[in-house]
Coordinates of C-alpha atoms in Angstrom, one line a residue:
X1 CA 93.0 114.7 142.9
X2 CA 92.1 112.5 139.7
X3 CA 91.9 115.8 138.0
X4 CA 95.2 117.0 139.3
X5 CA 96.8 113.4 138.1
X6 CA 95.4 114.0 134.6
X7 CA 96.8 117.6 134.4
X8 CA 99.9 116.2 135.6
X9 CA 100.0 113.3 133.1
X10 CA 99.3 115.7 130.3
X11 CA 101.9 117.8 131.1
X12 CA 104.5 115.1 131.3
X13 CA 103.0 113.6 127.7
X14 CA 103.6 117.4 126.5
X15 CA 107.1 117.6 127.8
X16 CA 107.8 114.1 126.7
X17 CA 106.5 115.1 123.1
X18 CA 108.6 118.2 122.8
X19 CA 111.9 116.4 124.0
X20 CA 111.1 113.9 121.0
X21 CA 110.7 116.6 118.9
X22 CA 113.4 118.3 119.9
X23 CA 115.6 115.6 119.2
X24 CA 114.4 115.1 115.7
X25 CA 114.9 118.7 114.9
X26 CA 118.4 118.7 116.1
X27 CA 119.0 115.6 113.8
X28 CA 117.6 117.1 111.0
X29 CA 119.7 120.5 111.4
X30 CA 122.8 118.2 112.1
X31 CA 122.3 116.5 108.8
X32 CA 121.5 119.5 106.8
X33 CA 124.7 121.3 108.1
X34 CA 126.6 118.5 107.1
X35 CA 126.2 119.3 103.7
X36 CA 125.2 122.9 103.4
X37 CA 126.6 125.7 105.1
X38 CA 123.5 127.2 106.6
X39 CA 120.0 126.1 107.3
X40 CA 118.6 129.2 105.3
X41 CA 120.6 127.6 102.0
X42 CA 118.4 125.7 100.0
X43 CA 119.2 122.2 98.3
X44 CA 119.9 122.9 94.7
X45 CA 119.7 119.4 93.1
X46 CA 118.5 115.7 93.1
X47 CA 122.1 114.9 94.1
X48 CA 122.4 117.1 97.2
X49 CA 118.9 115.8 98.5
X50 CA 120.2 112.1 97.9
X51 CA 123.1 113.2 99.9
X52 CA 121.5 115.1 102.6
X53 CA 119.1 112.1 103.2
X54 CA 121.9 109.9 103.3
X55 CA 123.6 112.2 106.3
X56 CA 119.9 111.7 108.1
X57 CA 120.4 107.8 108.0
X58 CA 118.1 107.3 105.2
X59 CA 118.8 105.3 102.1
X60 CA 116.8 106.7 99.4
X61 CA 116.0 105.0 96.0
X62 CA 116.0 107.0 93.0
X63 CA 112.0 106.9 93.0
X64 CA 111.9 108.2 96.3
X65 CA 114.0 111.3 95.3
X66 CA 111.7 111.4 91.8
X67 CA 108.8 111.7 94.3
X68 CA 110.3 115.0 96.1
X69 CA 112.2 116.2 93.3
X70 CA 109.6 116.6 90.3
X71 CA 110.2 118.5 86.9
X72 CA 108.7 121.4 88.5
X73 CA 111.2 121.9 91.5
X74 CA 114.1 124.2 91.5
X75 CA 114.9 124.0 95.0
X76 CA 114.1 122.7 98.7
X77 CA 114.4 124.3 101.9
X78 CA 115.1 123.2 105.4
X79 CA 111.2 122.7 106.1
X80 CA 110.8 120.9 102.9
X81 CA 113.6 118.7 104.3
X82 CA 112.3 118.2 107.8
X83 CA 108.5 117.3 106.0
X84 CA 110.5 114.8 103.9
X85 CA 112.2 113.0 106.9
X86 CA 109.1 112.4 108.6
X87 CA 107.5 110.6 105.7
X88 CA 110.6 108.5 104.9
X89 CA 111.4 106.5 108.4
X90 CA 114.8 104.8 108.2
X91 CA 114.8 101.2 107.6
X92 CA 114.4 98.9 111.0
X93 CA 116.5 95.7 111.0
X94 CA 113.3 93.5 110.9
X95 CA 112.3 95.5 107.8
X96 CA 115.7 94.8 106.0
X97 CA 115.6 91.2 107.1
X98 CA 112.1 90.5 106.0
X99 CA 113.6 91.9 102.1
X100 CA 116.5 89.6 102.3
X101 CA 114.2 86.7 103.4
X102 CA 112.2 87.1 100.0
X103 CA 115.3 86.4 98.4
X104 CA 116.5 83.8 100.9
X105 CA 113.4 81.5 100.4
X106 CA 115.2 78.4 102.1
X107 CA 115.7 80.9 105.2
X108 CA 119.5 79.8 105.4
X109 CA 120.6 83.3 106.6
X110 CA 122.7 83.4 103.2
X111 CA 122.5 84.6 99.7
X112 CA 124.8 83.3 97.2
X113 CA 126.8 86.2 95.4
X114 CA 125.5 85.1 92.0
X115 CA 122.1 85.3 92.9
X116 CA 122.9 89.1 94.8
X117 CA 124.5 90.2 91.5
X118 CA 121.7 89.4 89.5
X119 CA 119.3 91.2 91.6
X120 CA 121.3 94.1 92.2
X121 CA 122.1 94.6 88.8
X122 CA 118.6 94.0 87.2
X123 CA 116.1 95.2 89.5
X124 CA 115.0 98.7 91.3
X125 CA 117.7 101.0 91.3
X126 CA 120.3 99.1 89.2
X127 CA 124.0 99.0 90.5
X128 CA 126.7 98.4 88.5
X129 CA 129.0 95.2 88.4
X130 CA 131.8 97.3 89.9
X131 CA 129.6 98.5 92.8
X132 CA 128.2 94.9 93.8
X133 CA 131.6 93.5 93.8
X134 CA 132.9 96.3 96.4
X135 CA 129.9 94.9 98.5
X136 CA 130.8 91.4 97.9
X137 CA 134.6 91.9 98.8
X138 CA 133.9 93.0 102.4
X139 CA 135.3 90.1 104.6
X140 CA 132.7 91.4 107.5
X141 CA 129.8 89.5 106.0
X142 CA 130.8 87.6 103.0
X143 CA 132.2 83.8 103.4
X144 CA 132.6 81.0 100.7
X145 CA 131.0 82.9 98.0
X146 CA 127.6 83.5 100.3
X147 CA 126.8 87.0 101.8
X148 CA 125.5 86.8 105.4
X149 CA 122.7 89.2 105.3
X150 CA 122.2 89.2 109.2
X151 CA 125.9 90.6 109.6
X152 CA 125.2 92.8 106.8
X153 CA 122.0 94.3 108.4
X154 CA 124.2 94.7 111.7
X155 CA 127.1 96.5 109.7
X156 CA 125.0 98.7 108.2
X157 CA 122.8 99.8 111.2
X158 CA 125.9 100.5 113.1
X159 CA 127.3 102.6 110.1
X160 CA 123.9 104.6 110.0
X161 CA 124.0 105.4 113.3
X162 CA 127.9 106.4 113.2
X163 CA 126.9 109.0 110.7
X164 CA 124.3 110.4 112.4
X165 CA 126.4 110.8 115.8
X166 CA 129.5 112.4 113.8
X167 CA 126.6 114.8 112.2
X168 CA 125.4 115.7 115.8
X169 CA 129.0 116.0 117.1
X170 CA 129.6 118.4 114.3
X171 CA 126.5 120.8 115.3
X172 CA 127.6 120.6 119.1
X173 CA 131.2 122.0 118.3
X174 CA 129.5 125.2 116.6
X175 CA 127.2 127.0 119.0
X176 CA 126.8 129.6 116.3
X177 CA 125.0 126.9 114.3
X178 CA 122.7 125.6 117.5
X179 CA 121.3 129.2 118.2
X180 CA 119.7 130.5 114.9
X181 CA 116.2 130.9 115.5
X182 CA 112.9 131.3 113.4
X183 CA 112.0 135.5 112.7
X184 CA 113.1 138.1 115.1
X185 CA 112.3 136.3 118.3
X186 CA 113.5 133.2 119.8
X187 CA 110.8 130.9 120.2
X188 CA 109.6 129.9 124.0
X189 CA 110.3 126.2 124.7
X190 CA 109.2 124.1 127.7
X191 CA 111.4 124.4 130.8
X192 CA 114.2 122.5 130.9
X193 CA 114.3 121.4 127.0
X194 CA 116.8 123.1 124.6
X195 CA 115.0 123.3 121.7
X196 CA 117.3 123.6 118.4
X197 CA 115.0 125.3 116.0
X198 CA 116.2 127.0 112.6
X199 CA 115.5 129.9 110.7
X200 CA 112.9 129.2 107.9
X201 CA 114.2 129.4 104.3
X202 CA 111.7 130.6 101.9
X203 CA 109.1 128.5 100.9
X204 CA 109.2 125.7 98.3
X205 CA 111.1 127.8 95.7
X206 CA 109.4 128.1 92.1
X207 CA 110.7 130.1 88.9
X208 CA 107.9 132.6 89.2
X209 CA 107.7 136.2 88.7
X210 CA 107.8 137.8 91.8
X211 CA 104.8 139.8 91.4
X212 CA 103.0 136.4 91.3
X213 CA 101.5 134.4 94.4
X214 CA 103.7 131.5 95.6
X215 CA 102.9 128.1 95.9
X216 CA 101.5 126.9 99.1
X217 CA 104.0 127.2 101.5
X218 CA 103.8 124.4 104.2
X219 CA 104.0 125.1 108.0
X220 CA 107.7 125.4 109.2
X221 CA 108.8 122.0 110.5
X222 CA 109.3 122.7 114.3
X223 CA 107.6 122.4 117.4
X224 CA 104.4 125.0 117.8
X225 CA 104.7 127.4 120.9
X226 CA 104.0 130.8 121.6
X227 CA 105.0 133.7 119.6
X228 CA 106.0 137.3 120.4
X229 CA 103.4 139.4 117.8
X230 CA 104.1 142.9 116.5
X231 CA 100.7 143.1 115.0
X232 CA 97.6 140.7 114.6
X233 CA 94.3 140.1 112.5
X234 CA 91.2 137.8 113.9
X235 CA 88.6 136.4 111.6
X236 CA 85.7 134.6 112.9
X237 CA 83.2 133.1 110.4
X238 CA 79.9 130.9 111.9
X239 CA 78.6 128.2 109.7
X240 CA 75.1 126.5 110.5
X241 CA 74.8 122.9 110.4
X242 CA 74.4 121.4 106.5
X243 CA 74.3 125.0 105.0
X244 CA 77.3 124.8 103.3
X245 CA 75.8 124.6 99.8
X246 CA 75.3 128.2 98.3
X247 CA 73.2 128.8 95.0
X248 CA 72.3 125.5 94.7
X249 CA 69.6 126.5 92.0
X250 CA 72.2 127.4 89.7
X251 CA 73.6 124.1 89.4
X252 CA 70.6 122.0 89.5
X253 CA 69.8 121.6 85.7
X254 CA 66.9 123.7 84.1
X255 CA 64.6 122.2 81.3
X256 CA 66.3 124.5 78.7
X257 CA 69.5 122.7 79.2
X258 CA 68.5 119.4 78.1
X259 CA 69.1 120.4 74.6
X260 CA 72.7 121.5 75.2
X261 CA 75.6 119.6 73.9
X262 CA 77.8 117.8 76.6
X263 CA 81.0 116.3 76.9
X264 CA 82.4 114.8 80.2
X265 CA 85.9 113.1 81.3
X266 CA 86.7 111.3 84.6
X267 CA 90.0 111.9 86.3
X268 CA 91.5 111.3 89.8
X269 CA 93.2 113.0 92.5
X270 CA 96.4 110.7 93.9
X271 CA 98.0 111.7 97.3
X272 CA 102.0 111.7 97.1
X273 CA 104.1 110.4 99.7
X274 CA 105.0 113.8 100.6
X275 CA 101.4 115.0 100.9
X276 CA 101.4 116.7 97.5
X277 CA 98.1 116.1 95.6
X278 CA 98.3 115.7 91.9
X279 CA 95.6 115.2 89.3
X280 CA 94.9 115.2 85.8
X281 CA 94.7 118.7 83.9
X282 CA 92.5 119.2 80.7
X283 CA 92.2 121.4 77.8
X284 CA 88.7 122.6 76.7
X285 CA 88.1 123.9 73.3
X286 CA 85.1 125.5 72.2
X287 CA 84.2 126.5 68.7
X288 CA 82.4 129.5 69.0
X289 CA 81.1 131.6 72.1
X290 CA 78.5 129.9 74.0
X291 CA 76.6 129.8 77.3
X292 CA 78.2 126.8 79.6
X293 CA 77.8 124.9 82.5
X294 CA 80.4 122.9 84.1
X295 CA 80.6 120.9 87.1
X296 CA 82.9 118.5 89.0
X297 CA 82.0 116.1 91.6
X298 CA 83.6 112.6 93.2
X299 CA 82.8 109.9 91.1
X300 CA 80.8 107.1 92.5
X301 CA 82.0 104.0 90.8
X302 CA 79.2 101.8 90.0
X303 CA 81.1 98.7 91.2
X304 CA 81.9 100.3 94.4
X305 CA 78.4 100.8 95.7
X306 CA 78.1 99.2 99.1
X307 CA 81.4 99.5 100.1
X308 CA 83.0 102.2 102.2
X309 CA 83.8 105.2 99.6
X310 CA 86.2 107.6 101.5
X311 CA 86.6 109.8 98.6
X312 CA 83.2 110.5 98.4
X313 CA 83.4 113.2 101.1
X314 CA 86.2 114.9 99.4
X315 CA 85.8 118.7 98.4
X316 CA 86.7 119.3 94.5
X317 CA 86.8 122.5 92.3
X318 CA 87.8 123.1 88.8
X319 CA 89.8 126.7 87.8
X320 CA 89.1 127.7 84.5
X321 CA 91.9 129.6 82.8
X322 CA 91.7 131.1 79.2
X323 CA 95.0 130.1 77.3
X324 CA 96.3 133.0 75.2
X325 CA 99.5 133.1 73.3
X326 CA 101.2 130.6 75.1
X327 CA 100.1 127.7 77.7
X328 CA 102.5 129.6 80.3
X329 CA 100.4 132.6 79.9
X330 CA 97.0 131.5 81.1
X331 CA 94.5 134.1 82.6
X332 CA 91.7 133.3 85.2
X333 CA 88.4 133.2 83.7
X334 CA 86.5 132.0 86.9
X335 CA 86.1 128.9 89.2
X336 CA 83.5 126.6 90.5
X337 CA 82.1 128.4 93.6
X338 CA 78.4 127.2 93.3
X339 CA 77.7 124.0 95.5
X340 CA 74.9 121.4 95.4
X341 CA 75.8 118.7 98.0
X342 CA 79.0 117.0 96.6
X343 CA 78.9 118.7 93.4
X344 CA 80.9 122.1 92.5
X345 CA 79.6 124.2 89.4
X346 CA 79.7 127.4 87.5
X347 CA 77.4 128.9 84.8
X348 CA 78.5 131.7 82.6
X349 CA 79.3 132.4 79.0
X350 CA 82.6 132.0 77.2
X351 CA 84.2 132.8 74.0
X352 CA 85.5 130.5 71.3
X353 CA 89.3 129.4 72.1
X354 CA 91.2 127.1 74.3
X355 CA 90.6 127.1 78.0
X356 CA 92.4 124.8 80.8
X357 CA 90.6 123.4 83.2
X358 CA 92.8 123.0 86.6
X359 CA 91.2 120.6 89.0
X360 CA 91.6 121.2 92.7
X361 CA 91.2 119.6 96.3
X362 CA 91.9 121.6 99.5
X363 CA 93.8 118.5 101.3
X364 CA 91.2 118.9 104.3
X365 CA 90.0 115.4 103.8
X366 CA 92.2 113.8 101.3
X367 CA 95.5 112.8 103.5
X368 CA 97.5 110.5 104.6
X369 CA 95.5 107.9 106.5
X370 CA 96.8 107.0 110.3
X371 CA 95.1 104.2 111.1
X372 CA 97.1 101.1 110.7
X373 CA 95.8 98.3 108.2
X374 CA 96.6 94.8 110.4
X375 CA 95.8 92.5 107.6
X376 CA 96.8 92.4 104.2
X377 CA 94.3 91.2 101.3
X378 CA 95.2 88.3 99.3
X379 CA 95.5 89.1 95.7
X380 CA 96.1 85.6 93.9
X381 CA 95.4 82.3 94.5
X382 CA 96.1 78.9 92.9
X383 CA 93.1 76.5 91.7
X384 CA 93.1 72.6 92.1
X385 CA 95.3 72.4 89.1
X386 CA 97.7 74.9 90.3
X387 CA 97.0 77.6 87.9
X388 CA 97.2 81.0 89.4
X389 CA 93.8 83.0 89.6
X390 CA 92.9 86.9 90.7
X391 CA 91.0 86.7 94.3
X392 CA 87.5 88.1 93.9
X393 CA 88.3 91.1 96.2
X394 CA 91.2 91.8 93.5
X395 CA 89.2 91.5 90.5
X396 CA 86.7 93.9 92.2
X397 CA 89.7 96.6 93.0
X398 CA 90.8 96.3 89.3
X399 CA 87.4 97.1 88.0
X400 CA 86.9 100.0 90.4
X401 CA 90.4 101.1 88.9
X402 CA 89.4 100.0 85.3
X403 CA 86.4 102.8 85.9
X404 CA 88.6 105.5 87.3
X405 CA 91.0 105.5 84.3
X406 CA 88.4 105.1 81.8
X407 CA 88.4 108.8 81.2
X408 CA 85.8 109.0 78.8
X409 CA 83.8 106.5 80.3
X410 CA 82.9 104.3 77.2
X411 CA 84.1 101.4 78.9
X412 CA 87.4 100.5 77.2
X413 CA 91.0 102.0 77.8
X414 CA 92.7 103.6 74.7
X415 CA 96.5 103.7 74.7
X416 CA 96.4 107.4 75.6
X417 CA 94.0 106.6 78.8
X418 CA 96.3 103.3 79.4
X419 CA 99.5 105.5 79.3
X420 CA 98.1 107.5 82.3
X421 CA 97.8 104.5 84.2
X422 CA 101.1 103.4 83.3
X423 CA 102.7 106.7 84.0
X424 CA 101.2 106.8 87.8
X425 CA 102.2 103.2 88.5
X426 CA 105.3 102.5 86.5
X427 CA 106.6 106.1 85.4
X428 CA 107.0 105.0 82.0
X429 CA 104.8 104.7 78.6
X430 CA 103.6 102.0 76.5
X431 CA 104.3 102.6 73.1
X432 CA 102.5 101.8 69.7
X433 CA 104.8 98.5 69.4
X434 CA 104.0 97.4 72.9
X435 CA 100.4 98.2 72.6
X436 CA 100.4 96.0 69.1
X437 CA 101.8 92.8 71.8
X438 CA 98.9 94.0 73.8
X439 CA 96.3 93.6 71.0
X440 CA 97.9 90.1 70.4
X441 CA 97.5 88.7 73.9
X442 CA 94.5 90.6 75.7
X443 CA 91.1 91.4 74.3
X444 CA 90.3 94.7 72.5
X445 CA 88.0 96.4 70.7
X446 CA 88.8 99.0 68.4
X447 CA 92.1 98.8 69.5
X448 CA 91.2 99.8 72.9
X449 CA 91.7 97.3 75.9
X450 CA 88.4 95.9 77.6
X451 CA 87.7 95.2 81.1
X452 CA 88.3 91.4 80.6
X453 CA 91.6 92.2 78.9
X454 CA 92.8 94.7 81.8
X455 CA 92.1 91.9 84.4
X456 CA 94.1 89.3 82.1
X457 CA 97.0 91.8 82.2
X458 CA 97.4 92.1 85.6
X459 CA 96.9 88.2 85.8
X460 CA 99.8 87.6 83.3
X461 CA 101.9 90.2 85.7
X462 CA 101.2 87.7 88.8
X463 CA 102.2 84.8 86.4
X464 CA 105.4 86.3 85.5
X465 CA 106.3 87.0 89.1
X466 CA 105.3 83.2 90.0
X467 CA 102.3 84.8 92.3
X468 CA 104.7 87.3 94.5
X469 CA 102.1 90.2 94.7
X470 CA 104.9 92.6 95.2
X471 CA 104.5 94.5 91.9
X472 CA 100.8 94.1 92.4
X473 CA 100.8 96.2 95.5
X474 CA 103.1 98.6 94.0
X475 CA 100.4 99.4 91.5
X476 CA 97.7 99.2 93.9
X477 CA 99.5 101.6 96.3
X478 CA 100.3 104.1 93.8
X479 CA 96.7 104.3 93.1
X480 CA 95.2 105.1 96.6
X481 CA 94.8 102.0 97.7
X482 CA 95.5 100.3 101.2
X483 CA 96.6 97.3 102.0
X484 CA 92.9 96.1 102.7
X485 CA 92.2 97.2 99.1
X486 CA 90.4 100.3 100.2
X487 CA 90.8 103.3 98.3
X488 CA 92.1 106.0 101.2
X489 CA 94.7 108.3 99.3
X490 CA 93.0 108.9 96.0
X491 CA 89.6 110.6 94.9
X492 CA 88.3 109.9 91.4
X493 CA 86.2 112.5 90.3
X494 CA 83.8 113.3 86.8
X495 CA 83.8 116.7 85.1
X496 CA 80.5 117.3 83.0
X497 CA 80.3 120.2 80.6
X498 CA 77.3 121.6 78.6
X499 CA 77.5 123.9 76.1
X500 CA 74.5 125.8 74.3
X501 CA 76.1 126.6 71.1
X502 CA 78.9 124.3 70.2
X503 CA 79.9 120.6 71.2
X504 CA 82.5 121.1 73.7
X505 CA 85.7 119.1 73.8
X506 CA 87.7 118.4 76.5
X507 CA 91.2 116.2 76.7
X508 CA 93.4 115.3 79.8
X509 CA 96.6 116.8 79.2
X510 CA 98.6 115.6 81.8
X511 CA 98.9 114.0 85.3
X512 CA 100.8 116.4 87.9
X513 CA 100.6 118.7 90.5
X514 CA 99.1 122.0 90.2
X515 CA 102.1 124.3 90.0
X516 CA 102.3 128.0 89.9
X517 CA 99.4 128.2 87.7
X518 CA 96.9 126.7 90.0
X519 CA 98.5 128.7 93.0
X520 CA 98.1 132.1 91.1
X521 CA 94.7 131.1 90.2
X522 CA 93.8 130.2 94.0
X523 CA 95.3 133.1 95.3
X524 CA 93.7 135.4 92.9
X525 CA 90.1 133.8 93.4
X526 CA 90.2 134.8 97.0
X527 CA 91.6 138.0 96.6
X528 CA 88.9 138.9 94.1
X529 CA 85.6 137.0 95.8
X530 CA 86.9 137.6 99.7
X531 CA 87.0 140.0 102.3
X532 CA 90.3 141.8 102.9
X533 CA 91.6 142.8 106.5
X534 CA 94.8 144.7 107.2
X535 CA 96.8 143.3 109.8
X536 CA 96.6 145.9 112.7
X537 CA 99.9 147.8 113.2
X538 CA 100.9 146.7 109.6
X539 CA 99.6 148.4 106.5
X540 CA 101.3 146.3 104.1
X541 CA 100.3 143.2 104.9
X542 CA 96.6 141.5 104.0
X543 CA 94.7 139.0 105.3
X544 CA 91.9 137.6 102.5
X545 CA 89.3 135.5 103.6
X546 CA 87.0 133.7 101.3
X547 CA 83.9 131.3 102.0
X548 CA 83.2 129.0 98.8
X549 CA 80.3 126.6 99.4
X550 CA 81.8 124.1 102.5
X551 CA 85.1 125.6 102.7
X552 CA 86.9 128.5 103.8
X553 CA 90.4 129.7 102.3
X554 CA 92.8 132.4 104.0
X555 CA 95.4 134.1 101.7
X556 CA 98.2 136.3 103.2
X557 CA 99.2 139.3 101.0
X558 CA 102.6 140.6 101.5
X559 CA 103.0 144.0 99.8
X560 CA 106.2 145.1 101.7
X561 CA 109.8 144.8 100.5
X562 CA 110.7 142.5 103.0
X563 CA 109.7 138.7 103.7
X564 CA 107.6 138.5 106.9
X565 CA 106.5 135.6 109.1
X566 CA 103.1 135.0 110.1
X567 CA 101.8 133.1 113.2
X568 CA 98.4 131.4 112.4
X569 CA 96.3 130.1 115.5
X570 CA 93.3 128.3 115.1
X571 CA 92.5 127.3 118.8
X572 CA 89.6 128.9 119.1
X573 CA 88.0 127.6 116.1
X574 CA 85.3 125.0 116.8
X575 CA 84.3 121.6 114.9
X576 CA 87.1 122.3 112.3
X577 CA 90.0 120.6 110.1
X578 CA 92.5 122.4 107.8
X579 CA 94.6 121.3 105.1
X580 CA 98.0 121.7 107.5
X581 CA 96.5 119.2 110.1
X582 CA 98.0 121.8 112.8
X583 CA 95.9 124.0 115.1
X584 CA 99.0 126.3 115.2
X585 CA 101.6 127.2 112.9
X586 CA 103.7 129.7 111.1
X587 CA 104.4 130.6 107.5
X588 CA 106.6 132.6 106.0
X589 CA 105.7 134.8 103.1
X590 CA 108.5 136.4 100.5
X591 CA 108.1 140.0 99.7
X592 CA 105.7 141.2 97.2
X593 CA 103.8 138.3 96.9
X594 CA 100.7 136.0 98.0
X595 CA 100.5 132.4 99.7
X596 CA 97.5 130.6 101.0
X597 CA 97.7 130.3 104.6
X598 CA 95.2 127.5 105.0
X599 CA 92.1 125.9 103.9
X600 CA 89.4 125.0 106.3
X601 CA 86.3 122.6 106.4
X602 CA 83.9 121.3 109.0
X603 CA 85.0 118.2 110.8
X604 CA 81.2 117.3 111.0
X605 CA 79.0 118.9 108.5
X606 CA 75.8 118.0 110.5
X607 CA 76.9 120.6 113.4
X608 CA 77.5 124.1 113.5
X609 CA 81.1 125.0 112.9
X610 CA 83.0 127.9 113.6
X611 CA 86.3 129.0 112.0
X612 CA 88.2 131.4 114.3
X613 CA 91.5 132.5 113.3
X614 CA 93.9 135.0 114.5
X615 CA 97.0 135.8 112.0
X616 CA 100.1 137.8 113.9
X617 CA 103.2 139.3 112.7
X618 CA 106.1 137.6 114.5

């Protein structure tokens, strides 16, 4: 009886979940089709992205738009839009009131128009005086030179809901729009539920040659369900407990290497709000041909010892590419496929010239945290004289950050190193003139900022805001910290290079997403090193599977003239996690292209894990 009750509860729970998903995707489609003619049509500009998000009841800032529309973005499809909406939740009334409450320190329920104008025209996405004037002229929530922000919030929320209802009504009036399905067959849905799924448009579009592999495409943003398959391929790999390290003796440094010349650089993976992972990219210069050893591993920050260091379990890798005539024309040389515990490495010989080192992590263990932080760490306090000071916990976090952004590890921050920090936290660079001002006010050595200078700089920022930690939290959150001052959405790493015949020179060049160069290198490495299986019944579709150390990567290669939709099922895998966070999903592969299907790792490396995956043509 208990088992039947449990099954019944699980069944009801699944139906409820599908119902919620159905409503979510209907709202997504309704908003999308308010701006675009079809879900097959892509968002082509920042302005379109902003407009379609507004139709979905969001009010995105410019910073939010820039997070999803980077310098490498040429278009976003419907699936990308759905993924963004899952990340960008609409503001609640409590959140709006809390934001206004920070301005209304007297808790009177009103904000003077003069104060409102000052804030809206000088902070965040600055508004014009005309835009502010149009707000304060509204009689519904303005009286006697003040804004009643309770009424304003009520009107804002009701207007947002009216906008969403209008979009849904338009969708209901056009049955043709509701009946678009993914691929050739409609998806099966739970009994009694109408699931408004769409036909998937091409993955995140990039301006690349059609013969080159596209970037990783996210799983279509829709409820997973049974698929009707034309062809399939099954792959099973069993890995013993703690047996992920291969060729470890090649990474362990032999005595002959102790005389080799060395170079080192630190860096960091940062997890963006949309799930994208960005990192430093490096240029390596070799004056002459030489034998080399290159390794990468998570960086164990000295000050963080004894703390919970989530990032130490994150997998890392480096792809080595040779620069030819131009930076865009990079040729894959190799990647760090050797592993000894957390260290990934490569041993070989390179000719003289310029190379690019592109760091990579699968994202299996660097992902958005699901656990909610109940409390918030205190960042500043006032002493008995009323002077502001940094708390012990915040000082410790700042010293950890200093270690991470001190790329050359010399205990000082150069202007170049500091600018990577500034670009990450504020989006702007510090010029020579501003650096000279820093030199006058904060401790420096050899024109580089000391640890104490860095601490004092953050204390000054706290004083500028009269103790309000808002800006300090913006910095911390952008660097991967949560409200408990734990680094959960970043992974600092360190690269070591040893060369036999010359002094290697490594320099961090940018802080950005992997882009098409990394996607091509990743797909090429799997195709070159892995095993290929043709999809049964389809001679033009291949599944390449490669195990490299502690991870398994599969790549789908579509040699046909048509796009294909591949259903991926991992339900028979044991003790595994993948970068998509889904057991069953579908991906679309453009004609004459390759793309990563998934990266898989052990959930618990101390136990045996089984990768069992079925790729099916929908």
